[in-house]
PDB file of C-alpha atoms in Angstrom:
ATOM      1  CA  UNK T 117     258.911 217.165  92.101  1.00 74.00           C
ATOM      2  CA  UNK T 118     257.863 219.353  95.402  1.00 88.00           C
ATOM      3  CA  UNK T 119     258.025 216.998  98.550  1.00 92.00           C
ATOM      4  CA  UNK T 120     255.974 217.321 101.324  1.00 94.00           C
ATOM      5  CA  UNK T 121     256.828 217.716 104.445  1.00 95.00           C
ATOM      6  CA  UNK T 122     254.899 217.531 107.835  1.00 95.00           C
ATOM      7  CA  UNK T 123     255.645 220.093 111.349  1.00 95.00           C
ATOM      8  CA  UNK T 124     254.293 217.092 112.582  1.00 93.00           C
ATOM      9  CA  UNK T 125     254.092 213.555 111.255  1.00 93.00           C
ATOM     10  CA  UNK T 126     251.587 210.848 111.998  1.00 91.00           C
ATOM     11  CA  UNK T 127     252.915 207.717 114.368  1.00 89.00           C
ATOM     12  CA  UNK T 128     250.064 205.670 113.234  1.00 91.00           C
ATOM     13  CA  UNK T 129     251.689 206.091 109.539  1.00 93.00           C
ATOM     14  CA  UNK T 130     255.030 204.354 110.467  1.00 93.00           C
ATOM     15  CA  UNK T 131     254.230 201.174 110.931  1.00 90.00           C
ATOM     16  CA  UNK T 132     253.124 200.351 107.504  1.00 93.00           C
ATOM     17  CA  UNK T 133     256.227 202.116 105.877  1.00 96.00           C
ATOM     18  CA  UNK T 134     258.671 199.880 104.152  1.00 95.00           C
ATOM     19  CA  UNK T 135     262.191 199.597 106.214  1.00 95.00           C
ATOM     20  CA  UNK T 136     265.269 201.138 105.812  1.00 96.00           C
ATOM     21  CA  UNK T 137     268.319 199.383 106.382  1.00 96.00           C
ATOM     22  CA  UNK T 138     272.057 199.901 105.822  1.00 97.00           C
ATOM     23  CA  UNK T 139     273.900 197.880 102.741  1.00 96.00           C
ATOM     24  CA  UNK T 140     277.155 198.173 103.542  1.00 98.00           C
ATOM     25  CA  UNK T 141     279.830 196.562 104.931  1.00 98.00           C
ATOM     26  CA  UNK T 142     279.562 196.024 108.757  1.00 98.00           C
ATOM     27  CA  UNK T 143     282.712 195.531 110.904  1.00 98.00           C
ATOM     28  CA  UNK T 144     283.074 195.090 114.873  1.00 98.00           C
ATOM     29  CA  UNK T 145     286.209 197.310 116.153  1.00 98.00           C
ATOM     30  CA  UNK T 146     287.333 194.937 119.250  1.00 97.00           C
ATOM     31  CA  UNK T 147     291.263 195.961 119.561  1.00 97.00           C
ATOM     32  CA  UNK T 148     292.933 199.343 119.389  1.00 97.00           C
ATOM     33  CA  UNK T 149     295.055 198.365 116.399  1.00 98.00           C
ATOM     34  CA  UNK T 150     291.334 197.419 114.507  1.00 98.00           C
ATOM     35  CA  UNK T 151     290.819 201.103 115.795  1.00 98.00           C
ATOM     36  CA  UNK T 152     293.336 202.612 114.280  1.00 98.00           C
ATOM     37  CA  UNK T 153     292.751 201.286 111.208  1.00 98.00           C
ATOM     38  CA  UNK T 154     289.336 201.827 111.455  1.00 98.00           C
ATOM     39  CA  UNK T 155     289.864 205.354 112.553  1.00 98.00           C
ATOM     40  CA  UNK T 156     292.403 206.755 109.656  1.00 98.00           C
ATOM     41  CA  UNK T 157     289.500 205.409 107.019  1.00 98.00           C
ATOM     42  CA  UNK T 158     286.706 207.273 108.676  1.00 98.00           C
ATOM     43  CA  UNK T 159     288.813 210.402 108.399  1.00 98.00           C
ATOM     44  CA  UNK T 160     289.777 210.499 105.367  1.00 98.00           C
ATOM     45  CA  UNK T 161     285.507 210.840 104.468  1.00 98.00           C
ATOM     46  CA  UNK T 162     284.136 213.923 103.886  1.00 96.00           C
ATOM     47  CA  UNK T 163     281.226 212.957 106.012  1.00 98.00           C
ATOM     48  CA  UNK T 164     280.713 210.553 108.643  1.00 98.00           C
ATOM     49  CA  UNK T 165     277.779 209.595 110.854  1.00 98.00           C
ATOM     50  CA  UNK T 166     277.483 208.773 114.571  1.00 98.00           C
ATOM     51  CA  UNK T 167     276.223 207.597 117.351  1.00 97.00           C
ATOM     52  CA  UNK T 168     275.918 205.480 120.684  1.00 97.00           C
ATOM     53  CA  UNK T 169     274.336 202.210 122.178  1.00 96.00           C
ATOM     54  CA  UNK T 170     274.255 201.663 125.984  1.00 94.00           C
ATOM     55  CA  UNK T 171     272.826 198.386 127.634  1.00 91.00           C
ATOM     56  CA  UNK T 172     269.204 199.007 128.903  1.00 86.00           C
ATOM     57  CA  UNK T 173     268.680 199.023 132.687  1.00 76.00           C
ATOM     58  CA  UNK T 174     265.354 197.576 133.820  1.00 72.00           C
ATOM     59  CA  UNK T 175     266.120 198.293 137.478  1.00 78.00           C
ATOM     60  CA  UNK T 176     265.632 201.295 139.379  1.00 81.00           C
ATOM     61  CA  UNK T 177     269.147 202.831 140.532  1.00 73.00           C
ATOM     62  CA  UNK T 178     271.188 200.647 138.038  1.00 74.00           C
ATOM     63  CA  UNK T 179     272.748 202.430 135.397  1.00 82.00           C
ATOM     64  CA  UNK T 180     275.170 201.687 132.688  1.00 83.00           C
ATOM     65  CA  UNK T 181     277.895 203.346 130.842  1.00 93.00           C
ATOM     66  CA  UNK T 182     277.814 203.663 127.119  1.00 96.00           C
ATOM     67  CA  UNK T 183     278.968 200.058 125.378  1.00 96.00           C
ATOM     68  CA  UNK T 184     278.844 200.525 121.852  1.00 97.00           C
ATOM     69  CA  UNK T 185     279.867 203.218 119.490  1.00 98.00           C
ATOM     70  CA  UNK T 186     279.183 203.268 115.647  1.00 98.00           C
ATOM     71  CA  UNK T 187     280.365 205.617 112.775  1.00 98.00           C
ATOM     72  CA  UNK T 188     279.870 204.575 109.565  1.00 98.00           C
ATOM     73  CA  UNK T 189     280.709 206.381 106.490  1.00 98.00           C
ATOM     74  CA  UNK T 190     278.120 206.045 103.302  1.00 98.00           C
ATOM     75  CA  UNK T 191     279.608 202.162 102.356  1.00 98.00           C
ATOM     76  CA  UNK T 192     281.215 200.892 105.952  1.00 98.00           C
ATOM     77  CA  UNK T 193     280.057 201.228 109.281  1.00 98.00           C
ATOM     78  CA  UNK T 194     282.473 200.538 112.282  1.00 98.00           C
ATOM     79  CA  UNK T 195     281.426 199.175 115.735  1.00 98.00           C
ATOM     80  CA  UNK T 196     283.357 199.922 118.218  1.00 98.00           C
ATOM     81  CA  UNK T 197     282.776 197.853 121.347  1.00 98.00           C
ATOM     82  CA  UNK T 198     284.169 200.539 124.297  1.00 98.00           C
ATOM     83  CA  UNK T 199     283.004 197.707 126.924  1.00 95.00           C
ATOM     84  CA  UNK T 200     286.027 195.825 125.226  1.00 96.00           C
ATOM     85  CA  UNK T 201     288.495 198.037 123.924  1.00 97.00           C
ATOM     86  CA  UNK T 202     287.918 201.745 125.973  1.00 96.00           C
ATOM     87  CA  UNK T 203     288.525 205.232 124.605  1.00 98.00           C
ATOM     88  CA  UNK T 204     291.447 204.170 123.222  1.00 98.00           C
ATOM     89  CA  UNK T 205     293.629 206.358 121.396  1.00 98.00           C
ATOM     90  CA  UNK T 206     292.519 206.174 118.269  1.00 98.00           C
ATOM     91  CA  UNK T 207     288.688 206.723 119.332  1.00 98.00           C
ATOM     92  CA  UNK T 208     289.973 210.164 121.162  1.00 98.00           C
ATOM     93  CA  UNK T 209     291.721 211.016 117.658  1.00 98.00           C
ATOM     94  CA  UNK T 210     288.233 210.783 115.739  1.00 98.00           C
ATOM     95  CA  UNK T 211     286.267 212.017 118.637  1.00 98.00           C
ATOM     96  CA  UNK T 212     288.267 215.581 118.253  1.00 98.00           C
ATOM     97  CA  UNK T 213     289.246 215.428 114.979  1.00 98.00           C
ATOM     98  CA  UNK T 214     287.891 218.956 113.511  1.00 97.00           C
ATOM     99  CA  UNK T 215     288.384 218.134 109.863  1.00 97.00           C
ATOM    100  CA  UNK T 216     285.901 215.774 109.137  1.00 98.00           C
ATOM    101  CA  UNK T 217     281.987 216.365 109.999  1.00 98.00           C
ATOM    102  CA  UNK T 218     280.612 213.948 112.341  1.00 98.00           C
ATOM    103  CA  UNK T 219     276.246 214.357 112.210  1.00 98.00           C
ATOM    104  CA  UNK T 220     274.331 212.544 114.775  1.00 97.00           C
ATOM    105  CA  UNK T 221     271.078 213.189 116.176  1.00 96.00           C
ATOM    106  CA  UNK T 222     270.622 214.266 119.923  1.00 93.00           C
ATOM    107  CA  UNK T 223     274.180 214.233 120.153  1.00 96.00           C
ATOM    108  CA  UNK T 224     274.142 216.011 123.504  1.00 94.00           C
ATOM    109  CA  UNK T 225     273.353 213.021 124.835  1.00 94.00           C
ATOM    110  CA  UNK T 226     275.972 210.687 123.141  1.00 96.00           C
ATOM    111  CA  UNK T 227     278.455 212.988 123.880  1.00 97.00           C
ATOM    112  CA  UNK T 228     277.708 213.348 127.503  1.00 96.00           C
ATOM    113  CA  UNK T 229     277.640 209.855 127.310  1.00 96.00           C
ATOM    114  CA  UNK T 230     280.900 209.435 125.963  1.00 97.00           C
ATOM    115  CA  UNK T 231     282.264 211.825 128.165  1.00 97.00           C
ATOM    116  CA  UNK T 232     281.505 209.661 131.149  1.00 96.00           C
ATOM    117  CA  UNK T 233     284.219 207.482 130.000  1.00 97.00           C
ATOM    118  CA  UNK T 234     286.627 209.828 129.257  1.00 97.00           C
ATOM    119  CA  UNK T 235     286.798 213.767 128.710  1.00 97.00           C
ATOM    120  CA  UNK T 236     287.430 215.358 125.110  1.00 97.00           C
ATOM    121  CA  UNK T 237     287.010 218.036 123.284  1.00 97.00           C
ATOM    122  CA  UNK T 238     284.435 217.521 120.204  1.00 97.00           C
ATOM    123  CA  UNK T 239     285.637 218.159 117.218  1.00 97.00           C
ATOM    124  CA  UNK T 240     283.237 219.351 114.197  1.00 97.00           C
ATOM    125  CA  UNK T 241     280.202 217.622 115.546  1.00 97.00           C
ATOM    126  CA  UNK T 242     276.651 218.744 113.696  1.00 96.00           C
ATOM    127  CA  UNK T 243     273.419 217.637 115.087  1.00 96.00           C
ATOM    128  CA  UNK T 244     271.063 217.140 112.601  1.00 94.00           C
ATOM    129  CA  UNK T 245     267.816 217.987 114.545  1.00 91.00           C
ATOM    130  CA  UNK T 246     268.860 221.897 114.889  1.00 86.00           C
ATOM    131  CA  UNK T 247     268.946 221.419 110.555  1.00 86.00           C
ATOM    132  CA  UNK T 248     265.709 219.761 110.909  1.00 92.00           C
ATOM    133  CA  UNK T 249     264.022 222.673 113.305  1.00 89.00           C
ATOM    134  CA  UNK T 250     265.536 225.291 110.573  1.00 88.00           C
ATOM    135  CA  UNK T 251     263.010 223.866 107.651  1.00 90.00           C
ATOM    136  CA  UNK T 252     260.307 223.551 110.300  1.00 92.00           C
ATOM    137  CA  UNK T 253     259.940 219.953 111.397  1.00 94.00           C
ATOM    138  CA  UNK T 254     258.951 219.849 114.778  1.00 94.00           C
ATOM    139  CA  UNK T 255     259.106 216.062 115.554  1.00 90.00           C
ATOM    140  CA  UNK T 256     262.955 215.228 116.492  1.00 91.00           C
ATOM    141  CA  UNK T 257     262.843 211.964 116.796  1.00 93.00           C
ATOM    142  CA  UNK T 258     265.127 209.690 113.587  1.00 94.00           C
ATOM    143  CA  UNK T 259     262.097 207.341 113.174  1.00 95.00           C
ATOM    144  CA  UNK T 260     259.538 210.263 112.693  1.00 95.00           C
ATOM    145  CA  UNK T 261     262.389 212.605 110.879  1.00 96.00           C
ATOM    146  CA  UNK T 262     263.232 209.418 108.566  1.00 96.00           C
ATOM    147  CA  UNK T 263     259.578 208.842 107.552  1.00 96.00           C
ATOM    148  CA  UNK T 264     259.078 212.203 107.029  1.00 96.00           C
ATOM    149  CA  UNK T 265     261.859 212.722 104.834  1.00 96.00           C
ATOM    150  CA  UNK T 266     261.795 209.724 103.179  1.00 96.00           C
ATOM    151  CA  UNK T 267     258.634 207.809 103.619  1.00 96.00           C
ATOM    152  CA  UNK T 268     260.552 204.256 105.088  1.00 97.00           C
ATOM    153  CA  UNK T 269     260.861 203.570 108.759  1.00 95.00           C
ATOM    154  CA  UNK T 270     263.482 202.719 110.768  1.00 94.00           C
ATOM    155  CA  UNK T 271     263.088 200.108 112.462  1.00 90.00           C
ATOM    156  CA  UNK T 272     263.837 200.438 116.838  1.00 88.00           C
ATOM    157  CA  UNK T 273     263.119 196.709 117.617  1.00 87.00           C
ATOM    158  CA  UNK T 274     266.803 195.728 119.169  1.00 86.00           C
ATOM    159  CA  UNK T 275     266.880 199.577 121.055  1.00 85.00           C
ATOM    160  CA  UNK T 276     266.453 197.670 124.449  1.00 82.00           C
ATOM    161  CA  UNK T 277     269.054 194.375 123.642  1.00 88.00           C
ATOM    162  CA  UNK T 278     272.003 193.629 124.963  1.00 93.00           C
ATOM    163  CA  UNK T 279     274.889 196.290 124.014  1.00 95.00           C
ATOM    164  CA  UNK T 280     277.239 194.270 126.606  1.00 94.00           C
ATOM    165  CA  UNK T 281     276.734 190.750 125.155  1.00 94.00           C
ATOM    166  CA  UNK T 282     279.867 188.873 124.753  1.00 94.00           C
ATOM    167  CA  UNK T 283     279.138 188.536 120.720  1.00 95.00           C
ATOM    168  CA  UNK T 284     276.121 191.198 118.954  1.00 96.00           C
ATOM    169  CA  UNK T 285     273.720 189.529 116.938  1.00 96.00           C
ATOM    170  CA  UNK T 286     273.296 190.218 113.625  1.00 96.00           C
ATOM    171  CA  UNK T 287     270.312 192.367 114.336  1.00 96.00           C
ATOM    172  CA  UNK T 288     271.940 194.277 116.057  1.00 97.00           C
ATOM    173  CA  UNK T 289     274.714 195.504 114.208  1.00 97.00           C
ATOM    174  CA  UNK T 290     272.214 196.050 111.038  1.00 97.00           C
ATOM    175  CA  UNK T 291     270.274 198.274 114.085  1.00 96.00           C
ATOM    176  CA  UNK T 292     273.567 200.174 115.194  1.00 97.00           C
ATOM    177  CA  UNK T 293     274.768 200.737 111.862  1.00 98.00           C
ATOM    178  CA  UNK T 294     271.509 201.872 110.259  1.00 97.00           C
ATOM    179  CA  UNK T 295     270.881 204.701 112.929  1.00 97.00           C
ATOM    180  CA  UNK T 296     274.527 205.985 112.578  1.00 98.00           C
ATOM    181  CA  UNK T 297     274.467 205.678 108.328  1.00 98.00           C
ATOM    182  CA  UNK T 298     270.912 207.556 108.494  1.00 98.00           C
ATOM    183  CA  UNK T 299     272.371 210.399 110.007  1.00 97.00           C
ATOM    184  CA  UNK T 300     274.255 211.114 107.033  1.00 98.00           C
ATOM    185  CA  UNK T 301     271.644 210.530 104.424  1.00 97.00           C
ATOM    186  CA  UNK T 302     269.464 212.834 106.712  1.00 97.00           C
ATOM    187  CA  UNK T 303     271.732 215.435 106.911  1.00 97.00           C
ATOM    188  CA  UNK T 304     272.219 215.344 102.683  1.00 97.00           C
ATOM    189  CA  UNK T 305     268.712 215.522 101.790  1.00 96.00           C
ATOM    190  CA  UNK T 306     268.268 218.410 104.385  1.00 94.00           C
ATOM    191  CA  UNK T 307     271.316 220.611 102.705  1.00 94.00           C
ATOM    192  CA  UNK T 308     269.677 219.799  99.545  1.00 94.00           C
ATOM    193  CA  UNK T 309     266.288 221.033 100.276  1.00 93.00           C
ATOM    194  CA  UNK T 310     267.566 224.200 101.824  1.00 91.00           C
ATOM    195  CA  UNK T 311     269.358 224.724  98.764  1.00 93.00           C
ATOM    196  CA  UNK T 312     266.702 223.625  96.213  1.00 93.00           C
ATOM    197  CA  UNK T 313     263.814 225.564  98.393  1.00 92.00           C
ATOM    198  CA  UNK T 314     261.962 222.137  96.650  1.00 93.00           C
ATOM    199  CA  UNK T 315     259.255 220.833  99.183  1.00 94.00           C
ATOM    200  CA  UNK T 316     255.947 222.097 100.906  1.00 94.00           C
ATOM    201  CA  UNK T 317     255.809 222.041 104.707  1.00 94.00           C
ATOM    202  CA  UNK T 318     252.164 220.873 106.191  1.00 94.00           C
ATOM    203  CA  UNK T 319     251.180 222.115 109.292  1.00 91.00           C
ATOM    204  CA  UNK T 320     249.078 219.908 111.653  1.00 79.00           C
ATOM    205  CA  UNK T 321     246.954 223.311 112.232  1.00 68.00           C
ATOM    206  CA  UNK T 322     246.443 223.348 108.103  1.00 60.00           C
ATOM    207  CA  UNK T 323     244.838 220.131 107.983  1.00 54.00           C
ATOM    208  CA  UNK T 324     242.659 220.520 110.986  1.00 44.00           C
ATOM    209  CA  UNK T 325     241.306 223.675 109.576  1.00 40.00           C
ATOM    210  CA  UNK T 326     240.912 222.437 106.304  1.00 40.00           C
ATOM    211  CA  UNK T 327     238.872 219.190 107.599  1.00 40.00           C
ATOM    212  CA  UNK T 328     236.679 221.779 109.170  1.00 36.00           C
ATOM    213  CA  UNK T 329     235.659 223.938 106.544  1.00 40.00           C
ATOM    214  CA  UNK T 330     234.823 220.201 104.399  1.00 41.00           C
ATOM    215  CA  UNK T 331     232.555 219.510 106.621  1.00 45.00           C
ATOM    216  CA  UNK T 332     231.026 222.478 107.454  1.00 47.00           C
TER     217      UNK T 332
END
């Protein structure tokens, strides 16, 4: 069956979309040796996604460094707490590993970001919002890319928590592991539509014009 896709898709649609969340298995990385071990599992995938969390600041010239990074594969997702453990070894070996394909979304930032605590070279990263752009999606967001693609929303309640707390809540690590696990699922439907040439993309312009001719 043909999907349909939007250049644009309606905000006011999300919020009455049913949520998706990540099944797997969650585990907190808090020790280099967890690291490693997390690491040499994550790399022997054929695909794993990524990205960051960094503790809000709600005061003007206070800034913090990034606090939390999660990669999760399609069944486990690893937190790694870099406000604990650094960029340990093991987090430099999967950062510029150039085997396995690491998608994220706006992973300029998260690299930059990552950067800031240490410099390395990125190895086979793929951001999934130039893939996105090359079927015609204009909205880059993952909530509005998500819906679009899949009709569920993901949910951004626990963006602005904590990512330095002494122990994450459940709520977040379900938050931190479902944005790096989407990535992947993103990235998978996106290869498969370019290959299949099976969906319909809507313009914004369409509809408008097509409202105005029903009621003229």
């Amino acid at each position: 069956m043909e999907k349909l896709l939007y250049d644009k898709f309606d905000k006011a649609r999300i919020a009455n979309l049913p949520c998706a969340v990540f099944g797997g298995k969650i585990v907190v990385v808090v020790s280099e040796t967890e690291a490693e071990k997390a690491v040499d599992y994550l790399l022997a995938q054929p695909i794993i996604g990524i990205d960051t969390e960094t503790r809000p600041s709600f005061r003007r010239g206070t800034n913090y460094k990034v606090s939390l990074l999660q990669v999760s594969s399609h069944e486990v997702c690893f937190l790694f707490r870099l406000n604990h453990i650094g960029m340990c070894a093991p987090i430099m070996r999967l950062l510029e590993n150039e085997t396995v394909l690491k998608v994220g979304l706006s992973l300029h930032d998260d690299i930059a970001a990552l950067r800031k605590l240490k410099l390395f070279n990125p190895g086979n990263f793929y951001d999934v919002q130039k893939h996105v752009s090359e079927i015609g999606i204009e909205d880059l967001s993952l909530q509005k890319i998500y819906a679009n693609l899949f009709g569920e929303k993901i949910s951004k309640s626990q963006r602005l928590t904590n990512w330095e707390a002494d122990i994450l809540s459940e709520k977040q690590k379900v938050y931190a592991a479902t944005d790096a696990w989407s990535c992947i699922i993103i990235y998978e439907e996106l290869v498969r539509l370019e290959e299949t040439g099976d969906y319909k993309l809507i313009r914004k312009e369409d509809n408008v014009q097509e409202n105005i001719s029903q009621e003229g």
